[in-house]
């Protein structure tokens, strides 16, 4: 199994199994000495439940998802041209399609025996709205490996506050060099000042590395805690089902015990009645025998 196969299995499988499956793949890679695979696999992040729903759509309803995301260009054109009628029609169509896709994702989740509620479907709708507004988010959704829940405020996706800064920096880097003013000649810098700045930069890089390591550890703890929470919730649900089954069995046993007790009382009464009848019959038999014996004795005397 290569990394793509593992990612497909993880992002296409049940959310509750993500961490255990990923960690097992990491352990197996370390055992066979494939540290590069183990490191790459360990970086795969567990999706939020709303992101998992979006991944379901990307994997199982790709044509409908592409149809929804194709509205982004038409919406952008209508906004640029200030075409109010087209914008209203497209917005209405967008709302209908987003709601329909959210319902379809809920159906797919229930087929996979994963419970979903209205709040979770609203989070998925937010992701789809953000994908319509931002091509970067749209690409993440299409990949089927989305990990984060994204909302859209009308000015850009809100889940990643650094995304806009990154995109601005990318656009600035891609701008023609001719657009930048000619840099003015700068005086030679003090070597001590240069050394000081380099030390500060090194310290910042160390701080960043420490922060990233702490973040990775925190994410792992979060993933483990979420996996444990889901495992406990599933165990609780199984326990509730078992209690319901045992309660039903107990009630059936109690009904059977009451029926058996009633039958026992009826049988005891019948036995007592039969015993009385047998006693009466025995008495009658004894009297008849006595009369026969008396008759026989009188006959012998007359002879």
Coordinates of N, CA and C in Angstrom, one line a residue, residues 121-299:
X121 N -25.2 19.0 9.1 CA -25.5 19.2 7.7 C -25.3 20.7 7.4
X122 N -25.6 21.6 8.4 CA -25.4 23.0 8.2 C -23.9 23.3 8.1
X123 N -23.1 22.6 8.8 CA -21.6 22.8 8.7 C -21.2 22.4 7.3
X124 N -21.7 21.3 6.8 CA -21.4 20.9 5.4 C -21.8 21.9 4.4
X125 N -23.0 22.5 4.6 CA -23.5 23.5 3.7 C -22.5 24.7 3.7
X126 N -22.0 25.1 4.9 CA -21.0 26.2 5.0 C -19.8 25.8 4.2
X127 N -19.3 24.6 4.2 CA -18.2 24.2 3.4 C -18.4 24.3 1.9
X128 N -19.6 23.9 1.5 CA -19.9 24.0 0.1 C -20.1 25.5 -0.3
X129 N -20.6 26.3 0.5 CA -20.7 27.8 0.2 C -19.3 28.4 0.1
X130 N -18.4 28.0 1.0 CA -17.0 28.4 0.9 C -16.3 28.0 -0.4
X131 N -16.6 26.7 -0.8 CA -16.0 26.2 -2.0 C -16.5 27.0 -3.2
X132 N -17.7 27.4 -3.2 CA -18.2 28.3 -4.3 C -17.6 29.6 -4.3
X133 N -17.1 30.1 -3.2 CA -16.5 31.4 -3.1 C -15.0 31.4 -3.3
X134 N -14.4 30.3 -3.1 CA -12.9 30.3 -3.1 C -12.4 29.1 -3.9
X135 N -11.7 29.3 -5.0 CA -11.2 28.1 -5.8 C -10.3 27.2 -5.0
X136 N -9.5 27.8 -4.1 CA -8.6 26.9 -3.3 C -9.4 25.9 -2.4
X137 N -10.5 26.4 -1.8 CA -11.4 25.5 -1.0 C -12.1 24.5 -2.0
X138 N -12.5 25.0 -3.1 CA -13.1 24.1 -4.1 C -12.2 22.9 -4.5
X139 N -10.9 23.2 -4.7 CA -10.0 22.2 -5.0 C -9.8 21.2 -3.8
X140 N -9.8 21.7 -2.6 CA -9.7 20.8 -1.4 C -10.9 19.9 -1.3
X141 N -12.1 20.5 -1.6 CA -13.3 19.7 -1.6 C -13.3 18.6 -2.6
X142 N -12.9 19.0 -3.9 CA -12.9 18.0 -5.0 C -11.9 16.9 -4.7
X143 N -10.8 17.2 -3.9 CA -9.8 16.1 -3.6 C -10.3 14.9 -2.9
X144 N -11.4 15.1 -2.1 CA -11.9 14.0 -1.3 C -11.1 13.8 -0.1
X145 N -10.2 14.7 0.2 CA -9.4 14.6 1.4 C -9.4 15.8 2.3
X146 N -10.5 16.5 2.3 CA -10.7 17.7 3.2 C -10.6 17.3 4.6
X147 N -9.9 18.1 5.4 CA -9.8 17.8 6.9 C -10.4 18.8 7.8
X148 N -10.8 20.0 7.2 CA -11.2 21.1 8.1 C -12.6 21.5 7.8
X149 N -13.3 22.1 8.8 CA -14.6 22.7 8.6 C -14.4 24.2 8.2
X150 N -15.0 24.6 7.1 CA -14.8 26.0 6.6 C -16.1 26.7 6.6
X151 N -16.1 28.0 7.0 CA -17.3 28.8 6.8 C -17.0 30.0 5.9
X152 N -18.0 30.6 5.4 CA -17.8 31.7 4.5 C -18.7 32.9 5.0
X153 N -18.0 34.0 5.2 CA -18.7 35.2 5.7 C -19.1 36.2 4.7
X154 N -18.7 36.0 3.4 CA -19.0 36.9 2.4 C -17.8 37.7 1.9
X155 N -16.7 37.5 2.7 CA -15.4 38.1 2.3 C -14.3 37.1 2.1
X156 N -14.6 35.9 2.4 CA -13.6 34.8 2.2 C -13.8 33.8 3.3
X157 N -13.2 32.6 3.0 CA -13.3 31.5 4.0 C -12.7 31.9 5.3
X158 N -13.4 31.5 6.4 CA -12.9 31.9 7.8 C -12.1 30.8 8.5
X159 N -12.1 29.6 8.0 CA -11.4 28.6 8.8 C -9.9 28.7 8.9
X160 N -9.3 29.4 7.9 CA -7.9 29.5 7.9 C -7.5 30.9 7.8
X161 N -7.3 31.7 8.9 CA -7.0 33.1 8.8 C -5.8 33.4 8.1
X162 N -4.8 32.5 7.9 CA -3.6 32.7 7.2 C -3.7 32.5 5.7
X163 N -4.9 32.0 5.3 CA -5.0 31.7 3.8 C -4.9 32.9 3.0
X164 N -5.7 34.0 3.4 CA -5.7 35.2 2.6 C -4.3 35.8 2.5
X165 N -3.6 35.8 3.6 CA -2.3 36.4 3.6 C -1.3 35.6 2.7
X166 N -1.5 34.2 2.7 CA -0.7 33.4 1.8 C -1.0 33.7 0.4
X167 N -2.3 33.8 0.1 CA -2.7 34.1 -1.3 C -2.2 35.5 -1.8
X168 N -2.3 36.5 -0.9 CA -1.8 37.8 -1.2 C -0.3 37.8 -1.5
X169 N 0.4 37.0 -0.7 CA 1.9 36.9 -0.9 C 2.2 36.2 -2.2
X170 N 1.4 35.2 -2.5 CA 1.6 34.5 -3.8 C 1.3 35.4 -5.0
X171 N 0.3 36.2 -4.9 CA 0.0 37.1 -6.0 C 1.0 38.2 -6.1
X172 N 1.5 38.6 -5.0 CA 2.6 39.7 -5.1 C 3.9 39.1 -5.7
X173 N 4.2 37.8 -5.3 CA 5.4 37.2 -5.9 C 5.2 37.0 -7.4
X174 N 4.0 36.7 -7.8 CA 3.7 36.4 -9.2 C 3.6 37.7 -10.1
X175 N 3.5 38.9 -9.5 CA 3.4 40.1 -10.2 C 4.6 40.4 -11.0
X176 N 4.5 41.1 -12.2 CA 5.6 41.4 -13.1 C 6.7 42.2 -12.3
X177 N 7.9 41.8 -12.6 CA 9.0 42.5 -11.9 C 9.1 44.0 -12.3
X178 N 8.6 44.3 -13.5 CA 8.6 45.7 -13.9 C 7.7 46.6 -13.1
X179 N 6.7 46.0 -12.5 CA 5.8 46.8 -11.7 C 6.4 47.3 -10.4
X180 N 7.5 46.7 -9.9 CA 8.1 47.1 -8.7 C 9.1 48.2 -9.0
X181 N 9.1 49.2 -8.1 CA 10.0 50.3 -8.3 C 11.5 49.9 -8.1
X182 N 12.4 50.6 -8.8 CA 13.8 50.3 -8.7 C 14.3 50.5 -7.3
X183 N 14.9 49.5 -6.7 CA 15.4 49.7 -5.3 C 16.5 50.7 -5.3
X184 N 16.4 51.6 -4.2 CA 17.5 52.6 -4.1 C 18.7 51.9 -3.5
X185 N 19.8 52.5 -3.8 CA 21.1 51.9 -3.3 C 21.1 52.1 -1.8
X186 N 21.5 51.0 -1.1 CA 21.5 51.1 0.3 C 23.0 51.1 0.8
X187 N 23.2 51.8 1.9 CA 24.5 51.8 2.5 C 24.9 50.4 3.1
X188 N 26.2 50.2 3.1 CA 26.6 48.9 3.7 C 26.2 48.8 5.1
X189 N 25.7 47.6 5.5 CA 25.2 47.3 6.8 C 26.3 47.0 7.8
X190 N 26.1 47.3 9.0 CA 27.0 47.0 10.1 C 27.0 45.5 10.3
X191 N 28.2 44.9 10.2 CA 28.3 43.4 10.4 C 27.7 43.0 11.8
X192 N 27.8 43.8 12.8 CA 27.3 43.4 14.1 C 25.7 43.4 14.0
X193 N 25.2 44.3 13.3 CA 23.7 44.4 13.2 C 23.2 43.2 12.3
X194 N 24.0 42.9 11.3 CA 23.6 41.7 10.5 C 23.7 40.4 11.3
X195 N 24.7 40.3 12.1 CA 24.8 39.1 13.0 C 23.7 39.0 14.0
X196 N 23.3 40.2 14.5 CA 22.2 40.2 15.5 C 20.9 39.8 14.9
X197 N 20.7 40.3 13.6 CA 19.4 39.9 13.0 C 19.4 38.4 12.6
X198 N 20.6 37.9 12.3 CA 20.6 36.5 12.0 C 20.3 35.6 13.2
X199 N 20.9 36.1 14.4 CA 20.6 35.3 15.6 C 19.1 35.4 15.9
X200 N 18.5 36.6 15.7 CA 17.1 36.7 16.0 C 16.3 35.8 15.1
X201 N 16.7 35.8 13.8 CA 16.0 34.9 12.8 C 16.1 33.4 13.2
X202 N 17.3 33.0 13.7 CA 17.5 31.7 14.1 C 16.6 31.3 15.3
X203 N 16.5 32.3 16.2 CA 15.7 32.1 17.4 C 14.2 32.0 17.0
X204 N 13.8 32.8 16.0 CA 12.4 32.7 15.5 C 12.2 31.4 14.9
X205 N 13.2 30.9 14.1 CA 13.0 29.6 13.4 C 12.9 28.5 14.5
X206 N 13.7 28.6 15.5 CA 13.6 27.6 16.6 C 12.3 27.6 17.3
X207 N 11.8 28.9 17.6 CA 10.5 29.1 18.2 C 9.4 28.5 17.3
X208 N 9.5 28.7 16.0 CA 8.5 28.2 15.1 C 8.5 26.7 15.1
X209 N 9.8 26.1 15.0 CA 9.9 24.6 15.0 C 9.2 24.1 16.3
X210 N 9.5 24.7 17.5 CA 8.9 24.3 18.7 C 7.4 24.4 18.7
X211 N 6.9 25.5 18.2 CA 5.5 25.7 18.1 C 4.8 24.7 17.2
X212 N 5.5 24.4 16.0 CA 4.9 23.4 15.1 C 4.9 22.0 15.8
X213 N 6.0 21.7 16.5 CA 6.0 20.4 17.2 C 4.9 20.3 18.2
X214 N 4.8 21.4 19.0 CA 3.7 21.4 20.0 C 2.3 21.3 19.4
X215 N 2.2 22.0 18.3 CA 0.9 21.9 17.6 C 0.6 20.5 17.1
X216 N 1.6 19.9 16.5 CA 1.4 18.5 16.0 C 1.1 17.5 17.2
X217 N 1.8 17.7 18.3 CA 1.4 16.9 19.5 C 0.0 17.1 20.0
X218 N -0.4 18.4 20.0 CA -1.7 18.8 20.4 C -2.8 18.2 19.4
X219 N -2.5 18.2 18.1 CA -3.4 17.7 17.2 C -3.5 16.2 17.3
X220 N -2.4 15.5 17.6 CA -2.4 14.1 17.8 C -3.3 13.8 19.1
X221 N -3.1 14.6 20.1 CA -3.9 14.3 21.4 C -5.4 14.6 21.1
X222 N -5.6 15.6 20.3 CA -7.0 15.9 19.9 C -7.6 14.7 19.1
X223 N -6.8 14.2 18.1 CA -7.3 13.1 17.3 C -7.6 11.9 18.2
X224 N -6.7 11.6 19.1 CA -6.8 10.5 20.0 C -8.0 10.6 20.9
X225 N -8.2 11.9 21.4 CA -9.4 12.1 22.3 C -10.7 12.0 21.5
X226 N -10.7 12.5 20.3 CA -11.9 12.4 19.5 C -12.2 11.0 19.1
X227 N -11.2 10.2 18.8 CA -11.4 8.8 18.5 C -11.9 8.1 19.7
X228 N -11.3 8.4 20.9 CA -11.8 7.7 22.1 C -13.2 8.1 22.5
X229 N -13.6 9.4 22.2 CA -14.9 9.9 22.4 C -15.9 9.1 21.5
X230 N -15.6 9.0 20.3 CA -16.4 8.2 19.4 C -16.5 6.8 19.8
X231 N -15.4 6.2 20.2 CA -15.4 4.8 20.6 C -16.3 4.6 21.8
X232 N -16.2 5.6 22.8 CA -17.0 5.5 24.0 C -18.5 5.7 23.6
X233 N -18.8 6.6 22.7 CA -20.2 6.8 22.3 C -20.8 5.6 21.7
X234 N -20.0 4.9 20.8 CA -20.4 3.7 20.2 C -20.6 2.6 21.2
X235 N -19.7 2.5 22.2 CA -19.8 1.5 23.2 C -21.1 1.8 24.1
X236 N -21.3 3.1 24.4 CA -22.5 3.4 25.1 C -23.8 3.0 24.4
X237 N -23.8 3.3 23.0 CA -24.9 2.9 22.2 C -25.2 1.4 22.2
X238 N -24.0 0.6 22.1 CA -24.2 -0.8 22.2 C -24.7 -1.3 23.6
X239 N -24.2 -0.6 24.6 CA -24.7 -1.0 26.0 C -26.2 -0.7 26.1
X240 N -26.6 0.5 25.6 CA -28.0 0.8 25.6 C -28.9 -0.2 24.9
X241 N -28.4 -0.7 23.7 CA -29.1 -1.7 23.0 C -29.1 -3.0 23.8
X242 N -28.0 -3.3 24.4 CA -28.0 -4.6 25.2 C -29.0 -4.5 26.4
X243 N -29.0 -3.3 27.1 CA -29.9 -3.1 28.2 C -31.4 -3.3 27.7
X244 N -31.7 -2.7 26.5 CA -33.0 -2.8 25.9 C -33.4 -4.3 25.7
X245 N -32.4 -5.0 25.1 CA -32.6 -6.4 24.8 C -32.8 -7.2 26.1
X246 N -32.0 -7.0 27.1 CA -32.1 -7.7 28.4 C -33.4 -7.3 29.1
X247 N -33.8 -6.0 29.0 CA -35.1 -5.6 29.6 C -36.2 -6.3 29.0
X248 N -36.2 -6.4 27.6 CA -37.3 -7.1 26.9 C -37.3 -8.6 27.3
X249 N -36.1 -9.2 27.4 CA -36.0 -10.6 27.8 C -36.5 -10.8 29.2
X250 N -36.2 -9.9 30.2 CA -36.6 -10.0 31.5 C -38.1 -9.9 31.6
X251 N -38.7 -8.9 30.9 CA -40.2 -8.7 30.9 C -40.8 -10.0 30.3
X252 N -40.3 -10.6 29.3 CA -40.8 -11.8 28.7 C -40.7 -13.0 29.8
X253 N -39.6 -13.0 30.5 CA -39.4 -14.1 31.5 C -40.4 -13.9 32.6
X254 N -40.6 -12.6 33.0 CA -41.6 -12.3 34.1 C -43.0 -12.7 33.7
X255 N -43.3 -12.4 32.4 CA -44.7 -12.8 31.9 C -44.8 -14.4 31.9
X256 N -43.7 -15.0 31.5 CA -43.7 -16.5 31.5 C -43.8 -17.0 32.9
X257 N -43.1 -16.4 33.9 CA -43.2 -16.8 35.3 C -44.6 -16.7 35.8
X258 N -45.3 -15.6 35.5 CA -46.6 -15.3 36.0 C -47.6 -16.4 35.4
X259 N -47.4 -16.7 34.1 CA -48.2 -17.7 33.5 C -48.0 -19.0 34.1
X260 N -46.7 -19.4 34.3 CA -46.4 -20.7 34.9 C -47.0 -20.8 36.3
X261 N -46.9 -19.7 37.1 CA -47.4 -19.7 38.4 C -48.9 -19.9 38.4
X262 N -49.6 -19.3 37.5 CA -51.1 -19.4 37.4 C -51.4 -20.9 37.0
X263 N -50.6 -21.4 36.1 CA -50.9 -22.8 35.7 C -50.6 -23.8 36.8
X264 N -49.5 -23.4 37.6 CA -49.2 -24.2 38.8 C -50.3 -24.2 39.8
X265 N -50.9 -23.0 40.0 CA -52.1 -23.0 41.0 C -53.3 -23.8 40.5
X266 N -53.5 -23.6 39.2 CA -54.6 -24.4 38.6 C -54.4 -25.9 38.7
X267 N -53.1 -26.3 38.5 CA -52.8 -27.7 38.6 C -52.9 -28.2 40.0
X268 N -52.5 -27.4 41.0 CA -52.6 -27.8 42.4 C -54.1 -28.0 42.8
X269 N -54.9 -27.0 42.3 CA -56.3 -27.1 42.7 C -56.9 -28.4 42.0
X270 N -56.5 -28.7 40.8 CA -57.0 -29.9 40.1 C -56.6 -31.1 40.8
X271 N -55.3 -31.1 41.3 CA -54.8 -32.3 42.1 C -55.5 -32.5 43.4
X272 N -55.8 -31.4 44.1 CA -56.6 -31.5 45.3 C -58.0 -32.1 45.0
X273 N -58.6 -31.6 44.0 CA -60.0 -32.1 43.6 C -59.9 -33.6 43.3
X274 N -58.9 -33.9 42.5 CA -58.7 -35.3 42.1 C -58.5 -36.2 43.4
X275 N -57.7 -35.7 44.3 CA -57.4 -36.4 45.6 C -58.7 -36.6 46.3
X276 N -59.6 -35.6 46.4 CA -60.9 -35.7 47.1 C -61.7 -36.8 46.4
X277 N -61.8 -36.7 45.1 CA -62.6 -37.7 44.4 C -62.0 -39.1 44.6
X278 N -60.7 -39.2 44.6 CA -60.1 -40.5 44.8 C -60.5 -41.1 46.2
X279 N -60.5 -40.1 47.2 CA -60.8 -40.5 48.6 C -62.3 -41.0 48.7
X280 N -63.2 -40.2 48.0 CA -64.6 -40.6 48.1 C -64.8 -42.0 47.4
X281 N -64.0 -42.2 46.2 CA -64.1 -43.4 45.5 C -63.6 -44.6 46.4
X282 N -62.5 -44.3 47.1 CA -62.0 -45.4 48.0 C -62.9 -45.8 49.1
X283 N -63.6 -44.8 49.7 CA -64.6 -45.0 50.7 C -65.7 -45.9 50.2
X284 N -66.2 -45.5 49.0 CA -67.3 -46.2 48.4 C -66.9 -47.6 48.1
X285 N -65.7 -47.8 47.6 CA -65.2 -49.1 47.3 C -65.1 -50.0 48.6
X286 N -64.6 -49.4 49.7 CA -64.5 -50.1 51.0 C -65.8 -50.5 51.5
X287 N -66.8 -49.7 51.4 CA -68.2 -50.0 51.9 C -68.8 -51.2 51.1
X288 N -68.5 -51.0 49.8 CA -69.1 -52.1 48.9 C -68.4 -53.4 49.2
X289 N -67.1 -53.4 49.4 CA -66.4 -54.6 49.8 C -66.9 -55.2 51.1
X290 N -67.2 -54.3 52.1 CA -67.7 -54.8 53.4 C -69.0 -55.5 53.2
X291 N -69.9 -54.9 52.4 CA -71.2 -55.5 52.2 C -71.1 -56.9 51.5
X292 N -70.2 -56.9 50.5 CA -70.0 -58.2 49.9 C -69.5 -59.3 50.9
X293 N -68.5 -58.9 51.7 CA -68.0 -59.8 52.7 C -69.0 -60.2 53.7
X294 N -69.9 -59.3 54.1 CA -71.0 -59.6 55.1 C -71.9 -60.6 54.4
X295 N -72.2 -60.4 53.2 CA -73.2 -61.3 52.5 C -72.6 -62.7 52.4
X296 N -71.3 -62.7 52.1 CA -70.6 -64.0 52.0 C -70.6 -64.7 53.3
X297 N -70.4 -64.0 54.4 CA -70.4 -64.6 55.7 C -71.7 -65.1 56.1
X298 N -72.8 -64.5 55.8 CA -74.2 -64.9 56.2 C -74.5 -66.2 55.4
X299 N -74.1 -66.3 54.2 CA -74.4 -67.5 53.4 C -73.7 -68.7 54.0

